[in-house]
Short mmCIF file of C-alpha atoms in Angstrom, two decimals:
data_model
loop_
_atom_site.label_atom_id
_atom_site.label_comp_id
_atom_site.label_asym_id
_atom_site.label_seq_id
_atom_site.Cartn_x
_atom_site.Cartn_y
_atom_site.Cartn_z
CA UNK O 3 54.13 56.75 90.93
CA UNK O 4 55.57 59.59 89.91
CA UNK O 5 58.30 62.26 91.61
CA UNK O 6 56.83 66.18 90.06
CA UNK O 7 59.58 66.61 88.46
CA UNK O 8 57.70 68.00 84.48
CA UNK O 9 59.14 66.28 81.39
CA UNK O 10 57.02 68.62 79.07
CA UNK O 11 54.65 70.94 78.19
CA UNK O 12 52.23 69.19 75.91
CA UNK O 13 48.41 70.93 74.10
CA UNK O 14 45.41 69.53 74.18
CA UNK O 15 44.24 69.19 70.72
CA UNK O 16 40.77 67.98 71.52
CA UNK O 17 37.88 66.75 74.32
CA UNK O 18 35.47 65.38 73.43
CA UNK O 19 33.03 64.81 76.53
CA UNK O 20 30.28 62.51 77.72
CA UNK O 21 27.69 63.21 80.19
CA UNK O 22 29.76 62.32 82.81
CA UNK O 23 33.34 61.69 81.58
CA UNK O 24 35.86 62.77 78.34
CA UNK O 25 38.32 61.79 76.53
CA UNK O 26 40.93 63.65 75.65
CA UNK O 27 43.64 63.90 72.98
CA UNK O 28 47.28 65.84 73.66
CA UNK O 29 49.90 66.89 71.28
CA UNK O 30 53.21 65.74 72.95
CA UNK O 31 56.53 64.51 72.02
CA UNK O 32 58.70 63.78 75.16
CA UNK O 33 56.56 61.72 77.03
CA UNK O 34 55.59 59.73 73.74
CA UNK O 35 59.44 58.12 74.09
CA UNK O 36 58.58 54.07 74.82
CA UNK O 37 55.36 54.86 75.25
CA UNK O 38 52.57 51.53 75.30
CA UNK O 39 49.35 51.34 75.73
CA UNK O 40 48.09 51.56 78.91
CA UNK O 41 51.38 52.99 80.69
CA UNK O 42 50.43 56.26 83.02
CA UNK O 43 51.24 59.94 82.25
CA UNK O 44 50.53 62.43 84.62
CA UNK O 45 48.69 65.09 82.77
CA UNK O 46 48.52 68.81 85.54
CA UNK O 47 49.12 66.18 88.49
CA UNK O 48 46.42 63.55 87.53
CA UNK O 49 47.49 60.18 86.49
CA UNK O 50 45.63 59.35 83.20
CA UNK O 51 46.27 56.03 80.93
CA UNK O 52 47.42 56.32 77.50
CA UNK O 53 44.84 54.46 75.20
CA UNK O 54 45.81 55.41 72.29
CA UNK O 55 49.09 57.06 70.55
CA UNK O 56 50.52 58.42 67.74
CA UNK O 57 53.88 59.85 66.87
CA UNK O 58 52.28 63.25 67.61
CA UNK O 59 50.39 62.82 70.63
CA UNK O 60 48.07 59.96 72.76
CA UNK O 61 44.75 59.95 74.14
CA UNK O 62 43.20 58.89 77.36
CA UNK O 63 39.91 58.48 79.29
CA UNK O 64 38.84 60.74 82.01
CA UNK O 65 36.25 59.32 84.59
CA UNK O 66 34.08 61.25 86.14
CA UNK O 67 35.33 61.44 89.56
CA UNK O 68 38.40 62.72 88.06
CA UNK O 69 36.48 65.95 86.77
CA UNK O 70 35.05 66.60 89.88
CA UNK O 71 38.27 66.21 91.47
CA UNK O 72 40.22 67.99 89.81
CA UNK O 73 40.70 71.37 87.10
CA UNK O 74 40.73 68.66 84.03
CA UNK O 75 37.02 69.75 83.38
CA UNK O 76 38.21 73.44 82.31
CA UNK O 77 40.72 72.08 79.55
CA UNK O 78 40.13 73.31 76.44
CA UNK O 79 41.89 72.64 73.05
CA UNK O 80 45.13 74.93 72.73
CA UNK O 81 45.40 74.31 76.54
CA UNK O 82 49.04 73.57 77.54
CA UNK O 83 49.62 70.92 80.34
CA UNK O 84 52.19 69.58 82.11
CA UNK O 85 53.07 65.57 81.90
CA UNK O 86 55.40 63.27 83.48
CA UNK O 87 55.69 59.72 82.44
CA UNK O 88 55.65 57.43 85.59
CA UNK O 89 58.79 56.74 87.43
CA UNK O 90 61.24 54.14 85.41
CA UNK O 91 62.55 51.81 88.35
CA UNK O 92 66.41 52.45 88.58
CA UNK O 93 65.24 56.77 87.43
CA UNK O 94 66.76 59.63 88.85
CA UNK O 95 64.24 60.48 92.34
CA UNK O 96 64.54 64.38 91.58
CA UNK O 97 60.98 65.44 93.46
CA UNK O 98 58.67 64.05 95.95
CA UNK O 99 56.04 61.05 96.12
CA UNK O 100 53.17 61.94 93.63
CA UNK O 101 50.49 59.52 92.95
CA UNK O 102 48.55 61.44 90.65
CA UNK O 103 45.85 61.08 92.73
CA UNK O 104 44.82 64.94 93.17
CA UNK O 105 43.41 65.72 96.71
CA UNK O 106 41.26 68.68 95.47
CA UNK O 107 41.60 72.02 93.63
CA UNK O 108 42.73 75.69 94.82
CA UNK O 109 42.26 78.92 93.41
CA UNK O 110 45.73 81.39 92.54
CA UNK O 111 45.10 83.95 94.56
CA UNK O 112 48.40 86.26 94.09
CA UNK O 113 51.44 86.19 92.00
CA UNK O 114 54.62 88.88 93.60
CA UNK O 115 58.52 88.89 92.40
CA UNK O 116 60.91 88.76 95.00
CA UNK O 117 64.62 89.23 93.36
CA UNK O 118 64.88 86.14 91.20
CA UNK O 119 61.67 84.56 93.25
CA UNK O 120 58.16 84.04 91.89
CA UNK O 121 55.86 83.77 94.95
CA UNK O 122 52.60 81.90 94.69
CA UNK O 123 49.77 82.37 96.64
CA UNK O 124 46.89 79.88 96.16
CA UNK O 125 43.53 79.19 98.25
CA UNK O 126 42.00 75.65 99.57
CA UNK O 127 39.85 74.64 101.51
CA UNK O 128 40.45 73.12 104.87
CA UNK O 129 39.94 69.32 103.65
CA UNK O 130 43.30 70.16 101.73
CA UNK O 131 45.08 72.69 103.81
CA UNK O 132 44.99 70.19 106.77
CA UNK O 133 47.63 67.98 104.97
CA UNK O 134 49.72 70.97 103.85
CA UNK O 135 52.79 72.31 106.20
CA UNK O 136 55.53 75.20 106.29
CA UNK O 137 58.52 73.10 104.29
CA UNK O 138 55.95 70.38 103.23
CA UNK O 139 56.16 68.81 99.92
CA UNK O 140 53.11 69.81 97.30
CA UNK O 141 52.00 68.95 93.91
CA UNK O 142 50.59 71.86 92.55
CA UNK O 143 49.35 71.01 88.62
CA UNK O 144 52.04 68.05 88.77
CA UNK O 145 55.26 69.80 90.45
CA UNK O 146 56.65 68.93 92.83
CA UNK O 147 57.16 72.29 95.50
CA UNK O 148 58.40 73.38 98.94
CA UNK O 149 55.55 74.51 100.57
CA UNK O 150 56.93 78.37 101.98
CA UNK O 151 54.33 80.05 103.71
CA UNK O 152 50.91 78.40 105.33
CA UNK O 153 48.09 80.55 106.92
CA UNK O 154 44.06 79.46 107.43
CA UNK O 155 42.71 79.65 104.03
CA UNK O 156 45.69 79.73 102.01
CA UNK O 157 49.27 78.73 101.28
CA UNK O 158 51.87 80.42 99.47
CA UNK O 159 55.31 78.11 97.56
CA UNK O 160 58.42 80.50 95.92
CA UNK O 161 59.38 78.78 92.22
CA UNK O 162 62.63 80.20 90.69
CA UNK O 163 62.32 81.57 87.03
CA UNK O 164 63.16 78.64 85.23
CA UNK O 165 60.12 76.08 86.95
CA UNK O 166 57.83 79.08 86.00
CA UNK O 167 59.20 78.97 82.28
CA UNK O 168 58.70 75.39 82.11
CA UNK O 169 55.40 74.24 83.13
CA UNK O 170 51.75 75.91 83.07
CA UNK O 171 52.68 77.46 86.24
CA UNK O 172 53.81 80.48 84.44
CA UNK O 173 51.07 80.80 82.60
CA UNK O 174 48.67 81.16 85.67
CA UNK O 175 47.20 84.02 86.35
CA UNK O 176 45.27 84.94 90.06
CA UNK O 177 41.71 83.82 89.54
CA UNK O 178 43.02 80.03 87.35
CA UNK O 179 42.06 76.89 89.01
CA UNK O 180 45.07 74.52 89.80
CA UNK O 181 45.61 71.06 90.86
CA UNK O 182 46.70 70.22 94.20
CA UNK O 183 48.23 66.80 95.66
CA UNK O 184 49.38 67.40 99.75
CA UNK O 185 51.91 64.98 100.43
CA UNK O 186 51.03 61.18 100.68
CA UNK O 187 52.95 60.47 103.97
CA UNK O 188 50.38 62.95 106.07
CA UNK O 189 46.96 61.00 105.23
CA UNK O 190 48.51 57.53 105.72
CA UNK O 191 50.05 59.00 109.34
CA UNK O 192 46.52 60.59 110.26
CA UNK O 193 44.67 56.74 109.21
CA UNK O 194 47.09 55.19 111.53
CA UNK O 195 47.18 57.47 114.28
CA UNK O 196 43.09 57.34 114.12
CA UNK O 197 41.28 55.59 117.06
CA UNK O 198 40.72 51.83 115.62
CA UNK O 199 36.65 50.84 115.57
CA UNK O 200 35.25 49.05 118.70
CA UNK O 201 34.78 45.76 116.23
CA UNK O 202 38.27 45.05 115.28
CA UNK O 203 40.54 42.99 117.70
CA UNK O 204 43.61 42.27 117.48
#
């Protein structure tokens, strides 16, 4: 689990990529602190497994559901990402719930100043805008955000200058492809409050 809250910047340094899955190496140096093999780091908002590490960087495998689900497939090397390191138990809760299990992608539509205020605007489809509500928690690349603004095809969050600074989000530009994780509370409230199949008894 982890809360959205970015530890670091890291750069891919390479991909190299199968027919239907890659693996891919990252510089990083936070995130490498008691690092093993195996343990998870969120890499945009998708949990990955570290299979390998040095003291410059690790590597792990991406599956290929992952690149469908998710904006991993457009990484190249020099690409910056955001990572988190999964949450220590007794760690500082500074976020929301993130599973690194991304929902889908959406599409930066607009980027406006407001006073100190950099407003986002990003499109999804309904699958993911369903799950997303005015004062909502979202993931968007791995951060944790107040959702601001929701309308039918898009959504809108307002980051203050220092989020921007650091993470990829101030990198994006309208037209980039981000990550998105709605909030994990909404789908398990929707399975429950779903009409149970004629077969089960209690």
């Amino acid at each position: 689990m982890f809360t959205g809250i970015v530890e670091e910047m890291g750069t891919v340094k390479a991909i190299r990529k199968g027919p239907h899955s890659a693996v891919v190496e990252i510089q990083a140096q936070v995130v490498l602190e008691d690092l093993h093999i195996g343990d998870s780091i969120a890499v945009n908002g998708v949990c990955l497994t570290a299979t390998a590490f040095s003291p410059a960087g690790f590597t792990a495998d991406v599956m290929h559901e992952t690149l469908n689900r998710s904006a991993l497939a457009l990484l190249r090397p020099g690409s910056r990402v955001n990572l988190e390191r999964a949450l220590a138990a007794g760690g500082r809760f500074g976020g929301h719930i993130v599973a690194g299990h991304v929902d889908g992608v959406g599409t930066v539509q607009r980027i406006t100043r407001d006073d100190n205020a950099v407003w986002y605007t990003i499109a999804a489809g309904p699958e993911i805008l369903r799950y997303v509500v005015e004062k909502g928690s979202i993931a968007i690349d791995g951060i944790s955000l107040t959702v601001a603004r929701v309308e039918p095809d898009r959504f809108a969050v307002s980051v203050i200058p220092h989020t921007a600074a650091v993470t990829v989000l101030g990198r994006k530009r309208p037209g980039d492809v981000v990550n998105l994780e709605t909030d994990v509370i909404g789908k398990y409230v929707e399975k429950l409050l779903l009409p149970r199949p004629e077969t089960e008894t209690d």
